[in-house]
Amino acid sequence: MCCIAISAPRYRERHAYITRHLHCIWGPDFEIMGIDGTVAGRDASPNSGLTPGQVGCALSHLAAYESVIARKMPWALIVADDAVLPPDIHDILIRVEATLRRGDVVLLHNRPPHRAAFSTVDAVAIGDYRLCLPMSMSGLGTNAAYVITRRAAEGILAANRPVVAAADDWGFFFERQAISRARVMSPNPVSIQAFDAPLFPAGSKASGLMKV
């Protein structure tokens, strides 16, 4: 199994937290990626409308995808630096893996920006959880913790370089056929660690989400 955390070292409290947490819950075999969006340069489209923080977040996720591809991993778990993984995360992922198709993304934490509906048709039971399809891609609202297949990683790399979309703009990636399917595990098996200072102001699209 492959786990990659998105965390910039300059956010020391968050970086230290996710390092300790993954050592405790996941084990020693994980990577941490963090790119500063203020020095992104030509890696970001000047017309994207994204903040430097959003650009840095997107570039960090793209770097994680490059690692997945370079290591020839069939899929990986990507987590933000405020994610709280459950103790049975390995067991959950083994069962998620059995359901994966090429181009899949599975969110293990979802917080849509508005009230969202999900289909129970063909939902897959995984212990106390269910894998469900969103009725609309706008019902997907975070990248705090998700499984991504290598095919989906390749697709997003092709669609978002230079960066034109935020890392959690799953609707954008789906419309451009970068990913073939996105599902949500309900209820959320991954929760969020509260930090004193959010990285984004309240009311922003990224408010409360991990961005670097």
mmCIF file of the C-alpha atoms, coordinates in Angstrom:
data_MODEL
# 
_entry.id   MODEL 
# 
loop_
_atom_site.group_PDB 
_atom_site.id 
_atom_site.type_symbol 
_atom_site.label_atom_id 
_atom_site.label_alt_id 
_atom_site.label_comp_id 
_atom_site.label_asym_id 
_atom_site.label_entity_id 
_atom_site.label_seq_id 
_atom_site.pdbx_PDB_ins_code 
_atom_site.Cartn_x 
_atom_site.Cartn_y 
_atom_site.Cartn_z 
_atom_site.occupancy 
_atom_site.B_iso_or_equiv 
_atom_site.pdbx_formal_charge 
_atom_site.auth_seq_id 
_atom_site.auth_comp_id 
_atom_site.auth_asym_id 
_atom_site.auth_atom_id 
_atom_site.pdbx_PDB_model_num 
ATOM 1   C CA . MET A 1 1   ? 0.000   0.000  0.000   1.00 0.00 ? 1   MET A CA 1 
ATOM 2   C CA . CYS A 1 2   ? 1.103   3.539  -0.783  1.00 0.00 ? 2   CYS A CA 1 
ATOM 3   C CA . CYS A 1 3   ? 0.307   6.557  1.392   1.00 0.00 ? 3   CYS A CA 1 
ATOM 4   C CA . ILE A 1 4   ? 1.291   10.117 0.507   1.00 0.00 ? 4   ILE A CA 1 
ATOM 5   C CA . ALA A 1 5   ? 0.601   13.110 2.738   1.00 0.00 ? 5   ALA A CA 1 
ATOM 6   C CA . ILE A 1 6   ? 0.278   16.656 1.418   1.00 0.00 ? 6   ILE A CA 1 
ATOM 7   C CA . SER A 1 7   ? 2.033   19.018 3.798   1.00 0.00 ? 7   SER A CA 1 
ATOM 8   C CA . ALA A 1 8   ? 4.354   22.004 3.478   1.00 0.00 ? 8   ALA A CA 1 
ATOM 9   C CA . PRO A 1 9   ? 7.171   22.065 6.063   1.00 0.00 ? 9   PRO A CA 1 
ATOM 10  C CA . ARG A 1 10  ? 6.579   25.770 6.717   1.00 0.00 ? 10  ARG A CA 1 
ATOM 11  C CA . TYR A 1 11  ? 3.305   24.825 8.431   1.00 0.00 ? 11  TYR A CA 1 
ATOM 12  C CA . ARG A 1 12  ? 5.277   23.275 11.249  1.00 0.00 ? 12  ARG A CA 1 
ATOM 13  C CA . GLU A 1 13  ? 2.448   22.234 13.561  1.00 0.00 ? 13  GLU A CA 1 
ATOM 14  C CA . ARG A 1 14  ? 0.541   20.494 10.779  1.00 0.00 ? 14  ARG A CA 1 
ATOM 15  C CA . HIS A 1 15  ? 3.650   18.920 9.283   1.00 0.00 ? 15  HIS A CA 1 
ATOM 16  C CA . ALA A 1 16  ? 4.737   17.555 12.660  1.00 0.00 ? 16  ALA A CA 1 
ATOM 17  C CA . TYR A 1 17  ? 1.226   16.265 13.389  1.00 0.00 ? 17  TYR A CA 1 
ATOM 18  C CA . ILE A 1 18  ? 0.767   14.299 10.175  1.00 0.00 ? 18  ILE A CA 1 
ATOM 19  C CA . THR A 1 19  ? 4.283   12.858 10.420  1.00 0.00 ? 19  THR A CA 1 
ATOM 20  C CA . ARG A 1 20  ? 3.594   11.538 13.938  1.00 0.00 ? 20  ARG A CA 1 
ATOM 21  C CA . HIS A 1 21  ? 0.091   10.395 13.067  1.00 0.00 ? 21  HIS A CA 1 
ATOM 22  C CA . LEU A 1 22  ? 1.138   8.386  10.024  1.00 0.00 ? 22  LEU A CA 1 
ATOM 23  C CA . HIS A 1 23  ? 4.032   6.779  11.881  1.00 0.00 ? 23  HIS A CA 1 
ATOM 24  C CA . CYS A 1 24  ? 1.548   5.683  14.548  1.00 0.00 ? 24  CYS A CA 1 
ATOM 25  C CA . ILE A 1 25  ? -1.428  4.623  12.404  1.00 0.00 ? 25  ILE A CA 1 
ATOM 26  C CA . TRP A 1 26  ? 0.032   3.830  8.982   1.00 0.00 ? 26  TRP A CA 1 
ATOM 27  C CA . GLY A 1 27  ? 3.587   2.715  9.679   1.00 0.00 ? 27  GLY A CA 1 
ATOM 28  C CA . PRO A 1 28  ? 6.976   3.968  8.465   1.00 0.00 ? 28  PRO A CA 1 
ATOM 29  C CA . ASP A 1 29  ? 6.381   3.604  4.715   1.00 0.00 ? 29  ASP A CA 1 
ATOM 30  C CA . PHE A 1 30  ? 4.828   6.886  3.564   1.00 0.00 ? 30  PHE A CA 1 
ATOM 31  C CA . GLU A 1 31  ? 5.820   10.031 1.686   1.00 0.00 ? 31  GLU A CA 1 
ATOM 32  C CA . ILE A 1 32  ? 5.175   13.709 2.341   1.00 0.00 ? 32  ILE A CA 1 
ATOM 33  C CA . MET A 1 33  ? 4.826   16.210 -0.520  1.00 0.00 ? 33  MET A CA 1 
ATOM 34  C CA . GLY A 1 34  ? 4.592   19.980 -0.116  1.00 0.00 ? 34  GLY A CA 1 
ATOM 35  C CA . ILE A 1 35  ? 5.093   22.690 -2.743  1.00 0.00 ? 35  ILE A CA 1 
ATOM 36  C CA . ASP A 1 36  ? 4.940   26.423 -2.055  1.00 0.00 ? 36  ASP A CA 1 
ATOM 37  C CA . GLY A 1 37  ? 2.486   27.996 -4.480  1.00 0.00 ? 37  GLY A CA 1 
ATOM 38  C CA . THR A 1 38  ? 4.095   31.439 -4.157  1.00 0.00 ? 38  THR A CA 1 
ATOM 39  C CA . VAL A 1 39  ? 7.064   30.207 -6.199  1.00 0.00 ? 39  VAL A CA 1 
ATOM 40  C CA . ALA A 1 40  ? 5.102   28.135 -8.690  1.00 0.00 ? 40  ALA A CA 1 
ATOM 41  C CA . GLY A 1 41  ? 5.976   30.330 -11.679 1.00 0.00 ? 41  GLY A CA 1 
ATOM 42  C CA . ARG A 1 42  ? 4.998   28.830 -15.018 1.00 0.00 ? 42  ARG A CA 1 
ATOM 43  C CA . ASP A 1 43  ? 3.539   25.749 -13.354 1.00 0.00 ? 43  ASP A CA 1 
ATOM 44  C CA . ALA A 1 44  ? 0.252   27.635 -12.954 1.00 0.00 ? 44  ALA A CA 1 
ATOM 45  C CA . SER A 1 45  ? -1.933  29.190 -15.623 1.00 0.00 ? 45  SER A CA 1 
ATOM 46  C CA . PRO A 1 46  ? -2.162  32.989 -15.188 1.00 0.00 ? 46  PRO A CA 1 
ATOM 47  C CA . ASN A 1 47  ? -5.889  32.759 -15.970 1.00 0.00 ? 47  ASN A CA 1 
ATOM 48  C CA . SER A 1 48  ? -6.739  30.119 -13.383 1.00 0.00 ? 48  SER A CA 1 
ATOM 49  C CA . GLY A 1 49  ? -8.000  32.562 -10.767 1.00 0.00 ? 49  GLY A CA 1 
ATOM 50  C CA . LEU A 1 50  ? -6.468  30.386 -8.049  1.00 0.00 ? 50  LEU A CA 1 
ATOM 51  C CA . THR A 1 51  ? -4.670  31.724 -5.006  1.00 0.00 ? 51  THR A CA 1 
ATOM 52  C CA . PRO A 1 52  ? -0.992  30.835 -4.436  1.00 0.00 ? 52  PRO A CA 1 
ATOM 53  C CA . GLY A 1 53  ? -2.170  28.471 -1.704  1.00 0.00 ? 53  GLY A CA 1 
ATOM 54  C CA . GLN A 1 54  ? -4.506  26.662 -4.068  1.00 0.00 ? 54  GLN A CA 1 
ATOM 55  C CA . VAL A 1 55  ? -1.772  26.461 -6.697  1.00 0.00 ? 55  VAL A CA 1 
ATOM 56  C CA . GLY A 1 56  ? 0.654   25.013 -4.168  1.00 0.00 ? 56  GLY A CA 1 
ATOM 57  C CA . CYS A 1 57  ? -1.947  22.480 -3.074  1.00 0.00 ? 57  CYS A CA 1 
ATOM 58  C CA . ALA A 1 58  ? -2.625  21.432 -6.666  1.00 0.00 ? 58  ALA A CA 1 
ATOM 59  C CA . LEU A 1 59  ? 1.086   21.134 -7.430  1.00 0.00 ? 59  LEU A CA 1 
ATOM 60  C CA . SER A 1 60  ? 1.608   19.045 -4.292  1.00 0.00 ? 60  SER A CA 1 
ATOM 61  C CA . HIS A 1 61  ? -1.126  16.636 -5.360  1.00 0.00 ? 61  HIS A CA 1 
ATOM 62  C CA . LEU A 1 62  ? 0.349   16.470 -8.870  1.00 0.00 ? 62  LEU A CA 1 
ATOM 63  C CA . ALA A 1 63  ? 3.735   15.619 -7.344  1.00 0.00 ? 63  ALA A CA 1 
ATOM 64  C CA . ALA A 1 64  ? 2.040   12.844 -5.373  1.00 0.00 ? 64  ALA A CA 1 
ATOM 65  C CA . TYR A 1 65  ? 0.517   11.473 -8.579  1.00 0.00 ? 65  TYR A CA 1 
ATOM 66  C CA . GLU A 1 66  ? 3.923   11.501 -10.261 1.00 0.00 ? 66  GLU A CA 1 
ATOM 67  C CA . SER A 1 67  ? 5.256   9.422  -7.378  1.00 0.00 ? 67  SER A CA 1 
ATOM 68  C CA . VAL A 1 68  ? 2.407   6.916  -7.742  1.00 0.00 ? 68  VAL A CA 1 
ATOM 69  C CA . ILE A 1 69  ? 3.200   6.543  -11.438 1.00 0.00 ? 69  ILE A CA 1 
ATOM 70  C CA . ALA A 1 70  ? 6.971   6.368  -10.964 1.00 0.00 ? 70  ALA A CA 1 
ATOM 71  C CA . ARG A 1 71  ? 6.573   3.652  -8.350  1.00 0.00 ? 71  ARG A CA 1 
ATOM 72  C CA . LYS A 1 72  ? 4.133   1.778  -10.616 1.00 0.00 ? 72  LYS A CA 1 
ATOM 73  C CA . MET A 1 73  ? 1.574   1.644  -7.826  1.00 0.00 ? 73  MET A CA 1 
ATOM 74  C CA . PRO A 1 74  ? -1.935  0.593  -8.926  1.00 0.00 ? 74  PRO A CA 1 
ATOM 75  C CA . TRP A 1 75  ? -3.446  3.055  -6.442  1.00 0.00 ? 75  TRP A CA 1 
ATOM 76  C CA . ALA A 1 76  ? -2.534  5.219  -3.477  1.00 0.00 ? 76  ALA A CA 1 
ATOM 77  C CA . LEU A 1 77  ? -4.041  6.875  -0.421  1.00 0.00 ? 77  LEU A CA 1 
ATOM 78  C CA . ILE A 1 78  ? -3.548  10.661 -0.467  1.00 0.00 ? 78  ILE A CA 1 
ATOM 79  C CA . VAL A 1 79  ? -4.136  12.530 2.793   1.00 0.00 ? 79  VAL A CA 1 
ATOM 80  C CA . ALA A 1 80  ? -4.055  16.134 3.940   1.00 0.00 ? 80  ALA A CA 1 
ATOM 81  C CA . ASP A 1 81  ? -1.962  17.166 6.917   1.00 0.00 ? 81  ASP A CA 1 
ATOM 82  C CA . ASP A 1 82  ? -5.029  17.480 9.148   1.00 0.00 ? 82  ASP A CA 1 
ATOM 83  C CA . ALA A 1 83  ? -6.438  14.027 8.381   1.00 0.00 ? 83  ALA A CA 1 
ATOM 84  C CA . VAL A 1 84  ? -7.186  11.616 11.228  1.00 0.00 ? 84  VAL A CA 1 
ATOM 85  C CA . LEU A 1 85  ? -7.033  8.045  9.959   1.00 0.00 ? 85  LEU A CA 1 
ATOM 86  C CA . PRO A 1 86  ? -8.978  5.301  11.744  1.00 0.00 ? 86  PRO A CA 1 
ATOM 87  C CA . PRO A 1 87  ? -6.973  2.474  13.360  1.00 0.00 ? 87  PRO A CA 1 
ATOM 88  C CA . ASP A 1 88  ? -8.382  -0.007 10.831  1.00 0.00 ? 88  ASP A CA 1 
ATOM 89  C CA . ILE A 1 89  ? -7.404  2.046  7.777   1.00 0.00 ? 89  ILE A CA 1 
ATOM 90  C CA . HIS A 1 90  ? -5.429  -0.833 6.245   1.00 0.00 ? 90  HIS A CA 1 
ATOM 91  C CA . ASP A 1 91  ? -8.401  -3.188 6.480   1.00 0.00 ? 91  ASP A CA 1 
ATOM 92  C CA . ILE A 1 92  ? -10.687 -0.548 4.956   1.00 0.00 ? 92  ILE A CA 1 
ATOM 93  C CA . LEU A 1 93  ? -8.311  0.003  2.051   1.00 0.00 ? 93  LEU A CA 1 
ATOM 94  C CA . ILE A 1 94  ? -7.980  -3.712 1.318   1.00 0.00 ? 94  ILE A CA 1 
ATOM 95  C CA . ARG A 1 95  ? -11.741 -3.863 0.876   1.00 0.00 ? 95  ARG A CA 1 
ATOM 96  C CA . VAL A 1 96  ? -11.839 -0.640 -1.144  1.00 0.00 ? 96  VAL A CA 1 
ATOM 97  C CA . GLU A 1 97  ? -9.129  -2.015 -3.427  1.00 0.00 ? 97  GLU A CA 1 
ATOM 98  C CA . ALA A 1 98  ? -11.365 -4.951 -4.370  1.00 0.00 ? 98  ALA A CA 1 
ATOM 99  C CA . THR A 1 99  ? -13.935 -2.488 -5.793  1.00 0.00 ? 99  THR A CA 1 
ATOM 100 C CA . LEU A 1 100 ? -11.590 -0.268 -7.822  1.00 0.00 ? 100 LEU A CA 1 
ATOM 101 C CA . ARG A 1 101 ? -11.804 0.258  -11.556 1.00 0.00 ? 101 ARG A CA 1 
ATOM 102 C CA . ARG A 1 102 ? -9.394  2.093  -13.842 1.00 0.00 ? 102 ARG A CA 1 
ATOM 103 C CA . GLY A 1 103 ? -9.760  5.823  -13.376 1.00 0.00 ? 103 GLY A CA 1 
ATOM 104 C CA . ASP A 1 104 ? -11.446 5.595  -9.969  1.00 0.00 ? 104 ASP A CA 1 
ATOM 105 C CA . VAL A 1 105 ? -11.290 8.041  -7.085  1.00 0.00 ? 105 VAL A CA 1 
ATOM 106 C CA . VAL A 1 106 ? -12.772 7.208  -3.668  1.00 0.00 ? 106 VAL A CA 1 
ATOM 107 C CA . LEU A 1 107 ? -13.194 9.932  -1.058  1.00 0.00 ? 107 LEU A CA 1 
ATOM 108 C CA . LEU A 1 108 ? -12.745 8.753  2.530   1.00 0.00 ? 108 LEU A CA 1 
ATOM 109 C CA . HIS A 1 109 ? -13.739 12.159 3.857   1.00 0.00 ? 109 HIS A CA 1 
ATOM 110 C CA . ASN A 1 110 ? -16.311 14.349 2.167   1.00 0.00 ? 110 ASN A CA 1 
ATOM 111 C CA . ARG A 1 111 ? -17.670 17.731 3.140   1.00 0.00 ? 111 ARG A CA 1 
ATOM 112 C CA . PRO A 1 112 ? -19.697 19.107 0.237   1.00 0.00 ? 112 PRO A CA 1 
ATOM 113 C CA . PRO A 1 113 ? -20.135 22.888 0.001   1.00 0.00 ? 113 PRO A CA 1 
ATOM 114 C CA . HIS A 1 114 ? -23.917 22.447 0.029   1.00 0.00 ? 114 HIS A CA 1 
ATOM 115 C CA . ARG A 1 115 ? -26.540 19.809 0.740   1.00 0.00 ? 115 ARG A CA 1 
ATOM 116 C CA . ALA A 1 116 ? -25.748 16.845 -1.533  1.00 0.00 ? 116 ALA A CA 1 
ATOM 117 C CA . ALA A 1 117 ? -27.487 13.620 -2.519  1.00 0.00 ? 117 ALA A CA 1 
ATOM 118 C CA . PHE A 1 118 ? -25.902 10.230 -3.108  1.00 0.00 ? 118 PHE A CA 1 
ATOM 119 C CA . SER A 1 119 ? -27.257 7.147  -4.821  1.00 0.00 ? 119 SER A CA 1 
ATOM 120 C CA . THR A 1 120 ? -27.659 3.894  -2.923  1.00 0.00 ? 120 THR A CA 1 
ATOM 121 C CA . VAL A 1 121 ? -28.088 1.976  -6.183  1.00 0.00 ? 121 VAL A CA 1 
ATOM 122 C CA . ASP A 1 122 ? -25.165 -0.435 -6.518  1.00 0.00 ? 122 ASP A CA 1 
ATOM 123 C CA . ALA A 1 123 ? -23.689 0.930  -3.282  1.00 0.00 ? 123 ALA A CA 1 
ATOM 124 C CA . VAL A 1 124 ? -20.965 -1.343 -1.917  1.00 0.00 ? 124 VAL A CA 1 
ATOM 125 C CA . ALA A 1 125 ? -21.002 -2.264 1.779   1.00 0.00 ? 125 ALA A CA 1 
ATOM 126 C CA . ILE A 1 126 ? -17.625 -2.190 3.504   1.00 0.00 ? 126 ILE A CA 1 
ATOM 127 C CA . GLY A 1 127 ? -18.113 -3.023 7.149   1.00 0.00 ? 127 GLY A CA 1 
ATOM 128 C CA . ASP A 1 128 ? -20.063 -0.151 8.702   1.00 0.00 ? 128 ASP A CA 1 
ATOM 129 C CA . TYR A 1 129 ? -19.554 1.986  5.594   1.00 0.00 ? 129 TYR A CA 1 
ATOM 130 C CA . ARG A 1 130 ? -20.989 2.199  2.105   1.00 0.00 ? 130 ARG A CA 1 
ATOM 131 C CA . LEU A 1 131 ? -19.374 3.332  -1.131  1.00 0.00 ? 131 LEU A CA 1 
ATOM 132 C CA . CYS A 1 132 ? -21.878 5.577  -2.896  1.00 0.00 ? 132 CYS A CA 1 
ATOM 133 C CA . LEU A 1 133 ? -21.995 7.532  -6.141  1.00 0.00 ? 133 LEU A CA 1 
ATOM 134 C CA . PRO A 1 134 ? -22.854 11.238 -5.967  1.00 0.00 ? 134 PRO A CA 1 
ATOM 135 C CA . MET A 1 135 ? -25.972 12.336 -7.803  1.00 0.00 ? 135 MET A CA 1 
ATOM 136 C CA . SER A 1 136 ? -23.920 15.344 -8.916  1.00 0.00 ? 136 SER A CA 1 
ATOM 137 C CA . MET A 1 137 ? -20.158 15.882 -8.936  1.00 0.00 ? 137 MET A CA 1 
ATOM 138 C CA . SER A 1 138 ? -20.778 19.117 -7.030  1.00 0.00 ? 138 SER A CA 1 
ATOM 139 C CA . GLY A 1 139 ? -21.521 16.877 -4.048  1.00 0.00 ? 139 GLY A CA 1 
ATOM 140 C CA . LEU A 1 140 ? -17.815 16.175 -3.693  1.00 0.00 ? 140 LEU A CA 1 
ATOM 141 C CA . GLY A 1 141 ? -16.161 18.840 -1.606  1.00 0.00 ? 141 GLY A CA 1 
ATOM 142 C CA . THR A 1 142 ? -12.734 17.959 -0.304  1.00 0.00 ? 142 THR A CA 1 
ATOM 143 C CA . ASN A 1 143 ? -9.430  16.203 -0.893  1.00 0.00 ? 143 ASN A CA 1 
ATOM 144 C CA . ALA A 1 144 ? -8.656  15.572 2.767   1.00 0.00 ? 144 ALA A CA 1 
ATOM 145 C CA . ALA A 1 145 ? -8.328  11.804 2.259   1.00 0.00 ? 145 ALA A CA 1 
ATOM 146 C CA . TYR A 1 146 ? -8.912  9.816  -0.910  1.00 0.00 ? 146 TYR A CA 1 
ATOM 147 C CA . VAL A 1 147 ? -7.856  6.757  -2.856  1.00 0.00 ? 147 VAL A CA 1 
ATOM 148 C CA . ILE A 1 148 ? -6.756  7.391  -6.423  1.00 0.00 ? 148 ILE A CA 1 
ATOM 149 C CA . THR A 1 149 ? -5.911  4.842  -9.082  1.00 0.00 ? 149 THR A CA 1 
ATOM 150 C CA . ARG A 1 150 ? -2.856  5.226  -11.277 1.00 0.00 ? 150 ARG A CA 1 
ATOM 151 C CA . ARG A 1 151 ? -5.076  5.810  -14.326 1.00 0.00 ? 151 ARG A CA 1 
ATOM 152 C CA . ALA A 1 152 ? -6.862  8.672  -12.569 1.00 0.00 ? 152 ALA A CA 1 
ATOM 153 C CA . ALA A 1 153 ? -3.507  10.114 -11.467 1.00 0.00 ? 153 ALA A CA 1 
ATOM 154 C CA . GLU A 1 154 ? -2.319  10.057 -15.072 1.00 0.00 ? 154 GLU A CA 1 
ATOM 155 C CA . GLY A 1 155 ? -5.536  11.705 -16.211 1.00 0.00 ? 155 GLY A CA 1 
ATOM 156 C CA . ILE A 1 156 ? -5.360  14.574 -13.715 1.00 0.00 ? 156 ILE A CA 1 
ATOM 157 C CA . LEU A 1 157 ? -1.703  15.188 -14.531 1.00 0.00 ? 157 LEU A CA 1 
ATOM 158 C CA . ALA A 1 158 ? -2.642  15.570 -18.182 1.00 0.00 ? 158 ALA A CA 1 
ATOM 159 C CA . ALA A 1 159 ? -5.650  17.794 -17.446 1.00 0.00 ? 159 ALA A CA 1 
ATOM 160 C CA . ASN A 1 160 ? -4.152  20.085 -14.801 1.00 0.00 ? 160 ASN A CA 1 
ATOM 161 C CA . ARG A 1 161 ? -0.669  21.028 -15.948 1.00 0.00 ? 161 ARG A CA 1 
ATOM 162 C CA . PRO A 1 162 ? -0.174  23.915 -16.004 1.00 0.00 ? 162 PRO A CA 1 
ATOM 163 C CA . VAL A 1 163 ? -2.529  24.245 -13.045 1.00 0.00 ? 163 VAL A CA 1 
ATOM 164 C CA . VAL A 1 164 ? -5.954  25.563 -14.016 1.00 0.00 ? 164 VAL A CA 1 
ATOM 165 C CA . ALA A 1 165 ? -8.119  23.876 -11.362 1.00 0.00 ? 165 ALA A CA 1 
ATOM 166 C CA . ALA A 1 166 ? -7.988  23.362 -7.610  1.00 0.00 ? 166 ALA A CA 1 
ATOM 167 C CA . ALA A 1 167 ? -6.885  19.928 -6.444  1.00 0.00 ? 167 ALA A CA 1 
ATOM 168 C CA . ASP A 1 168 ? -10.381 19.136 -5.147  1.00 0.00 ? 168 ASP A CA 1 
ATOM 169 C CA . ASP A 1 169 ? -12.275 20.212 -8.279  1.00 0.00 ? 169 ASP A CA 1 
ATOM 170 C CA . TRP A 1 170 ? -13.486 16.693 -9.006  1.00 0.00 ? 170 TRP A CA 1 
ATOM 171 C CA . GLY A 1 171 ? -16.220 17.958 -11.323 1.00 0.00 ? 171 GLY A CA 1 
ATOM 172 C CA . PHE A 1 172 ? -13.609 19.622 -13.537 1.00 0.00 ? 172 PHE A CA 1 
ATOM 173 C CA . PHE A 1 173 ? -11.577 16.420 -13.732 1.00 0.00 ? 173 PHE A CA 1 
ATOM 174 C CA . PHE A 1 174 ? -14.636 14.301 -14.447 1.00 0.00 ? 174 PHE A CA 1 
ATOM 175 C CA . GLU A 1 175 ? -15.850 16.625 -17.214 1.00 0.00 ? 175 GLU A CA 1 
ATOM 176 C CA . ARG A 1 176 ? -12.451 16.380 -18.886 1.00 0.00 ? 176 ARG A CA 1 
ATOM 177 C CA . GLN A 1 177 ? -12.451 12.572 -18.529 1.00 0.00 ? 177 GLN A CA 1 
ATOM 178 C CA . ALA A 1 178 ? -9.361  12.717 -16.326 1.00 0.00 ? 178 ALA A CA 1 
ATOM 179 C CA . ILE A 1 179 ? -11.202 10.444 -13.888 1.00 0.00 ? 179 ILE A CA 1 
ATOM 180 C CA . SER A 1 180 ? -13.864 7.916  -14.848 1.00 0.00 ? 180 SER A CA 1 
ATOM 181 C CA . ARG A 1 181 ? -15.706 7.575  -11.539 1.00 0.00 ? 181 ARG A CA 1 
ATOM 182 C CA . ALA A 1 182 ? -15.738 9.195  -8.113  1.00 0.00 ? 182 ALA A CA 1 
ATOM 183 C CA . ARG A 1 183 ? -17.368 7.632  -5.068  1.00 0.00 ? 183 ARG A CA 1 
ATOM 184 C CA . VAL A 1 184 ? -17.771 8.588  -1.437  1.00 0.00 ? 184 VAL A CA 1 
ATOM 185 C CA . MET A 1 185 ? -17.436 6.333  1.588   1.00 0.00 ? 185 MET A CA 1 
ATOM 186 C CA . SER A 1 186 ? -20.250 7.044  4.020   1.00 0.00 ? 186 SER A CA 1 
ATOM 187 C CA . PRO A 1 187 ? -20.093 7.830  6.843   1.00 0.00 ? 187 PRO A CA 1 
ATOM 188 C CA . ASN A 1 188 ? -16.635 9.401  6.697   1.00 0.00 ? 188 ASN A CA 1 
ATOM 189 C CA . PRO A 1 189 ? -14.044 6.938  8.019   1.00 0.00 ? 189 PRO A CA 1 
ATOM 190 C CA . VAL A 1 190 ? -11.457 9.731  8.104   1.00 0.00 ? 190 VAL A CA 1 
ATOM 191 C CA . SER A 1 191 ? -12.012 12.756 10.324  1.00 0.00 ? 191 SER A CA 1 
ATOM 192 C CA . ILE A 1 192 ? -10.216 16.104 10.571  1.00 0.00 ? 192 ILE A CA 1 
ATOM 193 C CA . GLN A 1 193 ? -7.829  17.345 13.246  1.00 0.00 ? 193 GLN A CA 1 
ATOM 194 C CA . ALA A 1 194 ? -8.675  20.862 14.401  1.00 0.00 ? 194 ALA A CA 1 
ATOM 195 C CA . PHE A 1 195 ? -5.890  23.434 14.315  1.00 0.00 ? 195 PHE A CA 1 
ATOM 196 C CA . ASP A 1 196 ? -5.980  26.884 15.915  1.00 0.00 ? 196 ASP A CA 1 
ATOM 197 C CA . ALA A 1 197 ? -5.401  28.793 12.685  1.00 0.00 ? 197 ALA A CA 1 
ATOM 198 C CA . PRO A 1 198 ? -7.054  27.721 9.412   1.00 0.00 ? 198 PRO A CA 1 
ATOM 199 C CA . LEU A 1 199 ? -4.948  28.037 6.292   1.00 0.00 ? 199 LEU A CA 1 
ATOM 200 C CA . PHE A 1 200 ? -7.793  29.799 4.475   1.00 0.00 ? 200 PHE A CA 1 
ATOM 201 C CA . PRO A 1 201 ? -10.270 32.430 5.698   1.00 0.00 ? 201 PRO A CA 1 
ATOM 202 C CA . ALA A 1 202 ? -13.770 31.360 6.628   1.00 0.00 ? 202 ALA A CA 1 
ATOM 203 C CA . GLY A 1 203 ? -16.154 31.413 3.695   1.00 0.00 ? 203 GLY A CA 1 
ATOM 204 C CA . SER A 1 204 ? -13.582 30.543 1.054   1.00 0.00 ? 204 SER A CA 1 
ATOM 205 C CA . LYS A 1 205 ? -14.032 27.385 -1.010  1.00 0.00 ? 205 LYS A CA 1 
ATOM 206 C CA . ALA A 1 206 ? -10.978 25.928 0.698   1.00 0.00 ? 206 ALA A CA 1 
ATOM 207 C CA . SER A 1 207 ? -11.952 27.000 4.195   1.00 0.00 ? 207 SER A CA 1 
ATOM 208 C CA . GLY A 1 208 ? -11.131 24.250 6.656   1.00 0.00 ? 208 GLY A CA 1 
ATOM 209 C CA . LEU A 1 209 ? -9.468  22.086 4.018   1.00 0.00 ? 209 LEU A CA 1 
ATOM 210 C CA . MET A 1 210 ? -5.770  21.306 3.817   1.00 0.00 ? 210 MET A CA 1 
ATOM 211 C CA . LYS A 1 211 ? -4.069  23.627 1.376   1.00 0.00 ? 211 LYS A CA 1 
ATOM 212 C CA . VAL A 1 212 ? -0.376  24.385 1.072   1.00 0.00 ? 212 VAL A CA 1 
# 
